[in-house]
Short mmCIF file of C-alpha atoms in Angstrom, two decimals:
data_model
loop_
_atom_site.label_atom_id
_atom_site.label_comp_id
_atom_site.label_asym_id
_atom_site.label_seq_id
_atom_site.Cartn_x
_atom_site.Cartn_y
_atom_site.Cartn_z
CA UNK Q 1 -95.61 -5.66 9.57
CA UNK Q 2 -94.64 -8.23 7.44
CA UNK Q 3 -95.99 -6.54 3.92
CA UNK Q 4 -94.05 -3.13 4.98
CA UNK Q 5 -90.97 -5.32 5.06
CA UNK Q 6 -91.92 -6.99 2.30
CA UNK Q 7 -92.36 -3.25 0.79
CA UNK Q 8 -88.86 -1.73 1.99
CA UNK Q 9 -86.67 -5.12 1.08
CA UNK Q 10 -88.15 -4.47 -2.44
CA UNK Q 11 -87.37 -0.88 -2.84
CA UNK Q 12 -83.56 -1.78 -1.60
CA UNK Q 13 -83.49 -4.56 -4.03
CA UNK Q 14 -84.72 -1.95 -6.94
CA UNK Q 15 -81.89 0.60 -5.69
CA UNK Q 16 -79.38 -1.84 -5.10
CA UNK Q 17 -80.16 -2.87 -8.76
CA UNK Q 18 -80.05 0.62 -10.15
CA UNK Q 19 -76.90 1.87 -8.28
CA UNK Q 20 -75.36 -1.65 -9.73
CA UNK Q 21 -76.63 -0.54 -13.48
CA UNK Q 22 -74.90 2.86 -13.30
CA UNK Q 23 -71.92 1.52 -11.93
CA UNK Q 24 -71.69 -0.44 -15.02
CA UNK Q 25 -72.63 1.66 -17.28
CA UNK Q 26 -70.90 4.87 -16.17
CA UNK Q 27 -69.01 6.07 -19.08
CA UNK Q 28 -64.90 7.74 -18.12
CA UNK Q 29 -64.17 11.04 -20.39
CA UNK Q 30 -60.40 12.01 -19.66
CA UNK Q 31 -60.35 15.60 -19.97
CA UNK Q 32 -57.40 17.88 -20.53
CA UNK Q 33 -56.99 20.29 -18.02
CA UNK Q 34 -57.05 24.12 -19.46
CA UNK Q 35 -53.79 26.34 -18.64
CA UNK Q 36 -53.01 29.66 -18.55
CA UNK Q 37 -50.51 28.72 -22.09
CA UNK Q 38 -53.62 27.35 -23.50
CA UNK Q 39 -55.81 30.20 -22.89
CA UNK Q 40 -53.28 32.95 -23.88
CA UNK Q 41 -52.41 31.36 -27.10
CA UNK Q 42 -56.55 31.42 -28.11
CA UNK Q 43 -56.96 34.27 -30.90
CA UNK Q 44 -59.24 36.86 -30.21
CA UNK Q 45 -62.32 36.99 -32.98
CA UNK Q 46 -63.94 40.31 -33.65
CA UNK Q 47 -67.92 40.59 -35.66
CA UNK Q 48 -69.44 43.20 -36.45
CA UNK Q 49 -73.54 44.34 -36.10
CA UNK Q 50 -75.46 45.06 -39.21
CA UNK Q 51 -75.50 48.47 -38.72
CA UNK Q 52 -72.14 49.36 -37.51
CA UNK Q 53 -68.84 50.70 -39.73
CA UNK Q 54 -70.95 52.68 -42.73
CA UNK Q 55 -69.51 55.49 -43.96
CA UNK Q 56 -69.97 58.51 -46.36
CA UNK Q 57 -66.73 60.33 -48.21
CA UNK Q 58 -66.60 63.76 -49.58
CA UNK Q 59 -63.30 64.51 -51.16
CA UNK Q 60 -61.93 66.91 -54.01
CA UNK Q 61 -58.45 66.96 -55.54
CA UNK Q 62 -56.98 66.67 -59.07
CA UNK Q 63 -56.45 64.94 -61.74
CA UNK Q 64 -53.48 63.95 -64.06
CA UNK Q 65 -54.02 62.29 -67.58
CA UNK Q 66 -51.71 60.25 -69.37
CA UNK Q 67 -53.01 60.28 -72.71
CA UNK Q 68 -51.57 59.84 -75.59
CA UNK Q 69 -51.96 62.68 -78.64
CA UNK Q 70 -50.30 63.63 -81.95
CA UNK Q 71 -47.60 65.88 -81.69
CA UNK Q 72 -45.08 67.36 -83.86
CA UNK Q 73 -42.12 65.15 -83.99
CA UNK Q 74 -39.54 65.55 -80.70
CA UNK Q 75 -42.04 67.31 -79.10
CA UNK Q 76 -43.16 66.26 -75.66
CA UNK Q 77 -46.68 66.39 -74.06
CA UNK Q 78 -47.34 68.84 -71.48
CA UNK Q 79 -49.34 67.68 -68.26
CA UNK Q 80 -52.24 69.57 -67.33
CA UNK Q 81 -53.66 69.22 -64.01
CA UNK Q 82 -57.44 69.82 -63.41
CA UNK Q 83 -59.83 69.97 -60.93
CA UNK Q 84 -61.77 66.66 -59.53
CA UNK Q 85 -64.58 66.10 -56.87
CA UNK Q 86 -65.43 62.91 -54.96
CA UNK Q 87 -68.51 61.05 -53.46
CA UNK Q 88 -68.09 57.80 -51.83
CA UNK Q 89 -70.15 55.09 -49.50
CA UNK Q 90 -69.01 52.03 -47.77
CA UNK Q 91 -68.48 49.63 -45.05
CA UNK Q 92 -66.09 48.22 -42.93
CA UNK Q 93 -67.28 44.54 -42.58
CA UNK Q 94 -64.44 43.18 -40.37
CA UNK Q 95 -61.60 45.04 -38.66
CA UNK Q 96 -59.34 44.56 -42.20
CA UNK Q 97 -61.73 44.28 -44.95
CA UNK Q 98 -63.73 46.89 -46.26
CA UNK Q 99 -65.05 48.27 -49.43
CA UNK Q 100 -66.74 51.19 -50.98
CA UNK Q 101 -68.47 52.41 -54.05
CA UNK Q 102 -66.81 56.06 -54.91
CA UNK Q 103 -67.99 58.64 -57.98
CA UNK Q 104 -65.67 61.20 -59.19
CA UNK Q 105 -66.34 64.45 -61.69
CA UNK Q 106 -64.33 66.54 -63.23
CA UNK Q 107 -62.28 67.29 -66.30
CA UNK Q 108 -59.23 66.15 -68.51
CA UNK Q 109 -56.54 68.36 -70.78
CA UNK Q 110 -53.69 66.63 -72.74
CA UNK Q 111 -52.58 68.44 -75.01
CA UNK Q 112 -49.94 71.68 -75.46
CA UNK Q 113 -52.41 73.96 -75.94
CA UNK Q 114 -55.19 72.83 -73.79
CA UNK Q 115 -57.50 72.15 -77.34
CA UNK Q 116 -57.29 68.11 -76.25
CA UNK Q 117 -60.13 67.81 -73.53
CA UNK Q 118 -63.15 65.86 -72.27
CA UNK Q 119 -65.36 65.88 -69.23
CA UNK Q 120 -66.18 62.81 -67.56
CA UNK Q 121 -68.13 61.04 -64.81
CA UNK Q 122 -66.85 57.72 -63.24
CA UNK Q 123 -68.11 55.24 -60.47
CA UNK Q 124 -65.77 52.99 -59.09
CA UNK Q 125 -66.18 49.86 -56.82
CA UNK Q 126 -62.80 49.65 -54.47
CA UNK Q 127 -62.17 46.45 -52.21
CA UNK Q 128 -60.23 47.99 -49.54
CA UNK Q 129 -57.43 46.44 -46.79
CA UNK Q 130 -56.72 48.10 -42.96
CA UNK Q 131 -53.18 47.28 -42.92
CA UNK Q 132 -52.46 48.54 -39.90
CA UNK Q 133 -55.36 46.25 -38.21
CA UNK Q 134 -53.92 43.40 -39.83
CA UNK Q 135 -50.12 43.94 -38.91
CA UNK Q 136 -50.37 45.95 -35.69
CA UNK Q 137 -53.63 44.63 -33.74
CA UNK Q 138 -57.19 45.96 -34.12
CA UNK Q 139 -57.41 49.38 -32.48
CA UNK Q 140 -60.97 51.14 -33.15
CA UNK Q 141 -59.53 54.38 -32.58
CA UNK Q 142 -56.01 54.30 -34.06
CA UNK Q 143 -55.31 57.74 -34.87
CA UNK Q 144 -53.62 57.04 -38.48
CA UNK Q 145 -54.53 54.13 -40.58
CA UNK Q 146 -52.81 53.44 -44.02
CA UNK Q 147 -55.68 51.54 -46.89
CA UNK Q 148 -54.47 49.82 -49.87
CA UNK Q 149 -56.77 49.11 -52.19
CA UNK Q 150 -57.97 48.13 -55.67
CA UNK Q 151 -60.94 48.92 -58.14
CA UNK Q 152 -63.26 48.36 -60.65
CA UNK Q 153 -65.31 50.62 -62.46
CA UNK Q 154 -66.97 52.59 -65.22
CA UNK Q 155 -66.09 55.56 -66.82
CA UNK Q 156 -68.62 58.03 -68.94
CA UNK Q 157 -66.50 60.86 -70.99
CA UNK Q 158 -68.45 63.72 -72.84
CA UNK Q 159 -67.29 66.50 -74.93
CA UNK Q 160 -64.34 65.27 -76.22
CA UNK Q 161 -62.18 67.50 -78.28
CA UNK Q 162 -58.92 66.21 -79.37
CA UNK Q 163 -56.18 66.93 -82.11
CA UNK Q 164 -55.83 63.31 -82.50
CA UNK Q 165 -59.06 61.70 -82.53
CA UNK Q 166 -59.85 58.46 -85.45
CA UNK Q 167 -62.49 56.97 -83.93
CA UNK Q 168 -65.27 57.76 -86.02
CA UNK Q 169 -69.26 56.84 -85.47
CA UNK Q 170 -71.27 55.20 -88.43
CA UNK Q 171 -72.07 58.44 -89.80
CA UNK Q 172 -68.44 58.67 -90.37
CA UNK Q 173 -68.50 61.64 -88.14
CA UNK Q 174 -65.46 61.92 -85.20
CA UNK Q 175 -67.18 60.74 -81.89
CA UNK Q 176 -67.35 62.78 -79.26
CA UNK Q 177 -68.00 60.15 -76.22
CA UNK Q 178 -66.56 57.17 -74.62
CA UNK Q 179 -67.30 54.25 -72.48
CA UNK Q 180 -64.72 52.13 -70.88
CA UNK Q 181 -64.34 49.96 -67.59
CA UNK Q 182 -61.29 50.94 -65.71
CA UNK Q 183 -59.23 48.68 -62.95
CA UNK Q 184 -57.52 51.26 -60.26
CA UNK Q 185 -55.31 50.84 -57.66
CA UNK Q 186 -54.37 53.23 -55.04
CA UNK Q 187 -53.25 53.92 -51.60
CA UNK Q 188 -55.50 56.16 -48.61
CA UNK Q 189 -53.92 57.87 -45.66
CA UNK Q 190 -56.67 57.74 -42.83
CA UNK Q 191 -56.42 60.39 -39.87
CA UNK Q 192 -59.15 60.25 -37.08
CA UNK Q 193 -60.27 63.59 -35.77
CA UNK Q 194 -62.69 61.85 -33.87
CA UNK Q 195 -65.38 58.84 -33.08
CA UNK Q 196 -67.54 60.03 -36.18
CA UNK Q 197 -65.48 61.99 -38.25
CA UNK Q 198 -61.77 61.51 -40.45
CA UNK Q 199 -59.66 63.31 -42.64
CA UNK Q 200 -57.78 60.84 -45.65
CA UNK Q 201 -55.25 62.01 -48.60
CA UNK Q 202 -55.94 59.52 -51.77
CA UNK Q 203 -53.97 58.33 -54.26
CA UNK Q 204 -55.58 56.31 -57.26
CA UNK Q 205 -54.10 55.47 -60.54
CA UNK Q 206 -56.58 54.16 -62.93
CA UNK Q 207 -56.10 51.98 -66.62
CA UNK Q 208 -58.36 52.48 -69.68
CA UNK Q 209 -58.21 51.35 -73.03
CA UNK Q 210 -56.91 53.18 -75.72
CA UNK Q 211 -60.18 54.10 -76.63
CA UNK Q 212 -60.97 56.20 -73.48
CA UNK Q 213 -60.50 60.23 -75.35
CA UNK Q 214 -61.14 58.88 -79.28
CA UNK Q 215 -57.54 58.48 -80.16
CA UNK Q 216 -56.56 54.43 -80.70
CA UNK Q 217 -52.94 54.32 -80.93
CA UNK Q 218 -49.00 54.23 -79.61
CA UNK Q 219 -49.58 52.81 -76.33
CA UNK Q 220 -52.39 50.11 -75.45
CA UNK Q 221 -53.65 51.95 -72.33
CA UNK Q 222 -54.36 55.68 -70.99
CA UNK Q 223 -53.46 56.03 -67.56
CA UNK Q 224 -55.23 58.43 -65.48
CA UNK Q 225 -53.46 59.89 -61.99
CA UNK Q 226 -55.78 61.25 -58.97
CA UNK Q 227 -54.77 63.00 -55.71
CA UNK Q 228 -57.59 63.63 -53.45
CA UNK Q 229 -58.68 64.75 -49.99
CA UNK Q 230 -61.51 65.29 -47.81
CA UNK Q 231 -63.75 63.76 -44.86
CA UNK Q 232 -65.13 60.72 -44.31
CA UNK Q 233 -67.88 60.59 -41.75
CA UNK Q 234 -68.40 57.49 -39.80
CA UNK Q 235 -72.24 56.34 -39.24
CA UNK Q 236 -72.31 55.46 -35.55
CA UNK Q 237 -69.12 55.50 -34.78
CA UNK Q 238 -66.44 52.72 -35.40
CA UNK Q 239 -67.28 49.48 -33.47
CA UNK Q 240 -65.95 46.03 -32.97
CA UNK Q 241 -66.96 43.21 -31.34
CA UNK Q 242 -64.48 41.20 -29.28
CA UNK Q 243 -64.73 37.17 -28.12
CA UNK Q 244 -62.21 35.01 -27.19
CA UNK Q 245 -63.49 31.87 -27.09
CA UNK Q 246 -61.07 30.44 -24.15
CA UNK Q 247 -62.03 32.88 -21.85
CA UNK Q 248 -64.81 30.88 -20.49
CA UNK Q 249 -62.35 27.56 -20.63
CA UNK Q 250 -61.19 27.73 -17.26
CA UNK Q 251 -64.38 28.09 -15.36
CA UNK Q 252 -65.77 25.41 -17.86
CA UNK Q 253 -62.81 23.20 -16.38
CA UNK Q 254 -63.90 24.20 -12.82
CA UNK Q 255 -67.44 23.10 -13.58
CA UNK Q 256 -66.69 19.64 -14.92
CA UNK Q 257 -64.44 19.18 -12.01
CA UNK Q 258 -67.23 19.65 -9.84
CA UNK Q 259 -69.24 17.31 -11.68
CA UNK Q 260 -66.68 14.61 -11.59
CA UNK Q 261 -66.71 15.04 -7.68
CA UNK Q 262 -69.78 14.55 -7.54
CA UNK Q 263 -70.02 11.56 -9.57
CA UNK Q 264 -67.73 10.28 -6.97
CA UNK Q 265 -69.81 11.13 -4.02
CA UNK Q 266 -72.70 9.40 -5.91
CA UNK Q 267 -70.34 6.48 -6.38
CA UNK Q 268 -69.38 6.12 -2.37
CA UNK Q 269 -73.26 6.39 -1.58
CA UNK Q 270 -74.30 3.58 -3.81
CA UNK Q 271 -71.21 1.47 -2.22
CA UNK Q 272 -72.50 2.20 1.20
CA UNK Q 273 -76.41 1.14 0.40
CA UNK Q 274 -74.83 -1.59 -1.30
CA UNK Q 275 -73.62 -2.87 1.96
CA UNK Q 276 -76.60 -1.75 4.11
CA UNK Q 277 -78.90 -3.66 1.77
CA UNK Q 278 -76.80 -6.60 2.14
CA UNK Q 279 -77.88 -6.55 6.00
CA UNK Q 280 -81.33 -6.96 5.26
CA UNK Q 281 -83.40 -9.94 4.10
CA UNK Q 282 -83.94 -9.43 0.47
CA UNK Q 283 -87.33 -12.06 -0.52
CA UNK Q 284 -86.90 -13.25 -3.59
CA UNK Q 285 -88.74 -11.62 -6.31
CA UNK Q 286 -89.46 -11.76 -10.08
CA UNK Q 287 -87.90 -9.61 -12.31
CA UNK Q 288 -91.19 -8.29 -13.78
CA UNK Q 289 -91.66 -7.54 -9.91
CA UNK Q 290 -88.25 -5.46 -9.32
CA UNK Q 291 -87.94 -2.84 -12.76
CA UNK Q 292 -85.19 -0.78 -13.02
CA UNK Q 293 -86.71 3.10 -12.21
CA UNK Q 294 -86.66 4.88 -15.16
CA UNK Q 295 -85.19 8.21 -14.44
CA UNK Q 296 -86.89 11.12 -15.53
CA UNK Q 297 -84.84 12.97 -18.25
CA UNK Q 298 -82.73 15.65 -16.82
CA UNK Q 299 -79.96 15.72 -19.37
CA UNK Q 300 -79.03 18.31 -21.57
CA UNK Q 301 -75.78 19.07 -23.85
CA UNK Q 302 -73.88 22.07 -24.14
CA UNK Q 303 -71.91 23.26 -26.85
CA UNK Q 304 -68.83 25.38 -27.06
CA UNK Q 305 -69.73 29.13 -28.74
CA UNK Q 306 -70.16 29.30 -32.72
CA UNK Q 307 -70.03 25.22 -32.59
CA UNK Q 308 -72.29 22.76 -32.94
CA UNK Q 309 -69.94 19.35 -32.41
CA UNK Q 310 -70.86 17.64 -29.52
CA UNK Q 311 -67.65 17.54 -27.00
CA UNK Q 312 -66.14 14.22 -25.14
CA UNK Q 313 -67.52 16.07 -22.26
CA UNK Q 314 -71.16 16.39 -23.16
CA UNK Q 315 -71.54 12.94 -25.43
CA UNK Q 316 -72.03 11.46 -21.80
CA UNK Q 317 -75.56 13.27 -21.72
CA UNK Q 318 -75.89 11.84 -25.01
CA UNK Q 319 -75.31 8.55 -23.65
CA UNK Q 320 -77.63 8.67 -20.98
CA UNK Q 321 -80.35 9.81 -22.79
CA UNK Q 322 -79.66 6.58 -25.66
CA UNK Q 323 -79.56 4.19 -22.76
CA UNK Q 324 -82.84 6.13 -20.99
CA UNK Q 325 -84.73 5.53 -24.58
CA UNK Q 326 -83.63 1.74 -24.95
CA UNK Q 327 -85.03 1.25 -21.46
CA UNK Q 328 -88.31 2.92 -22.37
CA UNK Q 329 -89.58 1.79 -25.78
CA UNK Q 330 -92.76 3.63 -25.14
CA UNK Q 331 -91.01 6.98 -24.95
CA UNK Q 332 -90.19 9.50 -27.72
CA UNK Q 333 -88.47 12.92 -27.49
CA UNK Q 334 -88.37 16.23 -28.76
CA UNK Q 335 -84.51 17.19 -29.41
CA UNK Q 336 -84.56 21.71 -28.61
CA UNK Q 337 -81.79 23.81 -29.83
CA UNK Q 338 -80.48 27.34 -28.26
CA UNK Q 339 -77.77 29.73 -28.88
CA UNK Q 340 -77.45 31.93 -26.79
CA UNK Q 341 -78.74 35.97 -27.77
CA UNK Q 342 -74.75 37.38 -26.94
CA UNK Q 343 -73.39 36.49 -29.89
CA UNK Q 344 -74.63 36.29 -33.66
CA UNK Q 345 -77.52 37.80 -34.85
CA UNK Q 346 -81.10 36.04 -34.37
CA UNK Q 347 -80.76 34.72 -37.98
CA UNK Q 348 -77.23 32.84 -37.54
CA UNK Q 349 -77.84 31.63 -34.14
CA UNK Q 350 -82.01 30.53 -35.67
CA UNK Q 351 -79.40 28.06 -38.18
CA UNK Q 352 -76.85 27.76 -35.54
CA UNK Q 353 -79.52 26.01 -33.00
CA UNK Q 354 -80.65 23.73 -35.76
CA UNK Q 355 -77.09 22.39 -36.27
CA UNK Q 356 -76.75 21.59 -32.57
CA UNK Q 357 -80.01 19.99 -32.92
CA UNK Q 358 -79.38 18.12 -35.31
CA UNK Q 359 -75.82 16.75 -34.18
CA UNK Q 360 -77.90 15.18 -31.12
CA UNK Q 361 -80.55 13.89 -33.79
CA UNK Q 362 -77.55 11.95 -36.02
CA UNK Q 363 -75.80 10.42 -32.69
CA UNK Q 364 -78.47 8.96 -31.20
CA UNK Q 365 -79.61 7.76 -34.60
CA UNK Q 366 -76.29 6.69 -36.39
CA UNK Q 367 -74.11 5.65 -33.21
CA UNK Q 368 -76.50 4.35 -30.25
CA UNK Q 369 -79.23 2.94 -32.86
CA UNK Q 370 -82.36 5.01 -31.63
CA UNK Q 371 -85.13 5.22 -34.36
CA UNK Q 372 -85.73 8.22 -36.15
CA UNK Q 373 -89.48 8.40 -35.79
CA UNK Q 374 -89.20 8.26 -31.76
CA UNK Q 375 -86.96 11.53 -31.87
CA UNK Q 376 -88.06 15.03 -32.90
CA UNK Q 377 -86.71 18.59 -33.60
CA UNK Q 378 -87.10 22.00 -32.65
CA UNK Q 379 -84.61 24.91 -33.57
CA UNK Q 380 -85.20 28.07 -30.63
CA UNK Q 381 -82.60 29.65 -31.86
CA UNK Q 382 -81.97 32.95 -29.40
CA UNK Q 383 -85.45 34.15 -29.09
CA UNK Q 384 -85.79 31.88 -25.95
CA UNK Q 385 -83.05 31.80 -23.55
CA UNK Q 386 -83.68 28.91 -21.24
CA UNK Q 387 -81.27 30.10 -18.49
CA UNK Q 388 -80.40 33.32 -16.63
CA UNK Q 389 -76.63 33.12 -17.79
CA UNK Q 390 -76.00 33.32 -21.27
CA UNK Q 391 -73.36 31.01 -21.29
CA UNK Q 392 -75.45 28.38 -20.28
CA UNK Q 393 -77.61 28.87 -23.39
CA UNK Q 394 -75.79 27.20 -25.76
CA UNK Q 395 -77.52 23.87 -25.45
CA UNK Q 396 -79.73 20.93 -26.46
CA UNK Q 397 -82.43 20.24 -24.00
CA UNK Q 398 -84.27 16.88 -24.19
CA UNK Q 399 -88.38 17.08 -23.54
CA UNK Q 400 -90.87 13.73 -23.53
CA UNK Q 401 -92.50 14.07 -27.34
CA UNK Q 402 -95.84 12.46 -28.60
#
């Protein structure tokens, strides 16, 4: 009888001595409460997959040169419009950036009696701007969308006949090619007919050098003036991904609330065996007799979406775990990052989980003093997904190591 009292006044000393420890060192995070302001003012961020927003343009229209030639004094050029035909590929890689690699064919007359000509081939590379994304909101299916954009190419003429030509090859014979590298600018009207499928009107205007049909002089630059139309057919559809990242803030708020209660509950209960152990005859021990129990680790640290910087929130968990270590010498851990498989592809959220990692890895180490060669890493990134709700998978978890 005696040695089971012996037993029970020893366990009450060891919780007593516990529920005394974590009263002291229970770390207070204020937290700012989440309101409906602070959640409407979050901007919405859009990604897009891999494979989404390709697209292929057919087109045909006409061209416009503005070369220069030598007339008869007080004598004007006349224009001569001629045919042109259009190829282009490209992606949309956000809701207002884009860009697109686009061929043309056709052929050029500048002269009064059509004797001034050349065929030519060109490939341009266009960086290209949604402006109605940017200025009015993303809409995947606007019906009319207006694209600015601007070029840089190269430009292959062939068969070039002109009244004023003085470029000459080495042979001293007129040349009858050219090679030049054109900037463009232009403007595209955008119609959707539907998901897959829309109908833009093109304006370009593109700059050569004076070289561009074999006749170097008057004015630096030839100017070339295209009007095209056609169909532009979207692979898969148009698609956007949407995330706000304060949507989950209020139920976050919720959880830590919950937490907090409970930390108070946990508080009363250790106050109440405080004073029942203080009704019971408590033998004096050694201290080598009455450890403190070292808690099994239970902690883990989760991390806001795309972020890897450990919150005032979660650097508690971070705490516990330093304090758990310093009270076991013996003990080394393997630090595990996850994302979670929602958002980002494998590869970002593989990198993202090794950041989150390693922010755990440099705390312990630079701020609470644990040694490096007790702690290990391991990246998951999203192939593993610890818990049923996604959400929850944007974490650290903490396992016993070698």
């Amino acid at each position: 009888m005696k040695k089971n009292l012996l037993l029970v006044s020893s366990v009450a000393c060891g919780l007593f001595y516990a529920a005394s420890a974590y009263a002291q060192d229970t770390v207070v995070v204020e937290e700012e409460s989440v309101t409906v302001m602070d959640v409407a003012d979050c901007k919405t961020q859009y990604s897009v997959d891999r494979g989404d927003n390709w697209f292929i343009q057919l087109g045909a229209g006409i061209d416009v040169p503005l070369f220069e030639n030598k007339l008869p004094e007080g004598q004007d050029p006349k224009r001569h419009i001629t045919a042109t035909y259009n190829l282009g590929f490209g992606r949309w890689f956000s809701p207002y950036l884009g860009f697109r690699f686009s061929g043309y064919y056709g052929a050029w007359h500048w002269d009064n009696d059509s004797y001034s000509k050349a065929r030519y081939a060109s490939l341009n590379f266009d960086f290209m701007w949604d402006m109605c994304n940017s200025l009015g909101g993303v809409d995947a299916d606007r019906p009319v969308s207006v694209i600015p954009f601007v070029g840089l190419g190269g430009t292959y003429a062939w068969d070039i006949k002109s009244a004023g030509s003085n470029i000459v090859r080495d042979n001293g014979k007129l040349r009858t090619t050219s090679w030049t590298l054109p900037v463009s600018a232009g403007i595209q009207f955008r119609f959707r007919l539907c998901r897959y499928v829309d109908f833009f009107l093109e304006g370009r205007a593109s700059f050569f050098g004076d070289n561009l049909n074999n006749c170097a002089y008057d004015k630096p630059i030839d100017i070339n003036i295209q009007a095209t139309g056609g169909l532009s057919f979207n692979l898969g559809g148009v698609n956007y991904t949407a995330y706000n990242p304060c949507k989950d803030a209020a139920y976050i708020s919720g959880l830590n609330g919950q937490i907090n209660n409970l930390r108070g509950e946990l508080a009363a209960t250790s106050a109440a065996l405080a004073a029942a152990q203080a009704q019971l005859p408590c033998p004096e021990v050694k201290q080598a007799d009455c450890p403190p129990s070292a808690a099994p680790m239970m902690s883990t640290v989760r991390f806001k979406i795309n972020s890897a910087v450990i919150t005032d929130e979660e650097m508690v968990n971070v705490y516990n775990v330093a304090q758990y270590l310093k009270d076991n010498p013996d003990v080394n851990v393997l630090i595990q990052g996850y994302a979670d498989k929602d958002t980002g592809t494998s590869e970002y959220n593989m990198e993202l989980s090794k950041r989150r990692a390693q922010a755990v890895y440099d705390t312990l180490v630079n701020t609470y003093g644990i040694a490096s060669n007790r702690l290990s890493m391991d990246a998951e990134g999203s192939a593993k997904q610890p818990y049923t709700t996604n959400d929850w998978n944007r974490i650290v978890i903490f396992v016993p190591g070698n």
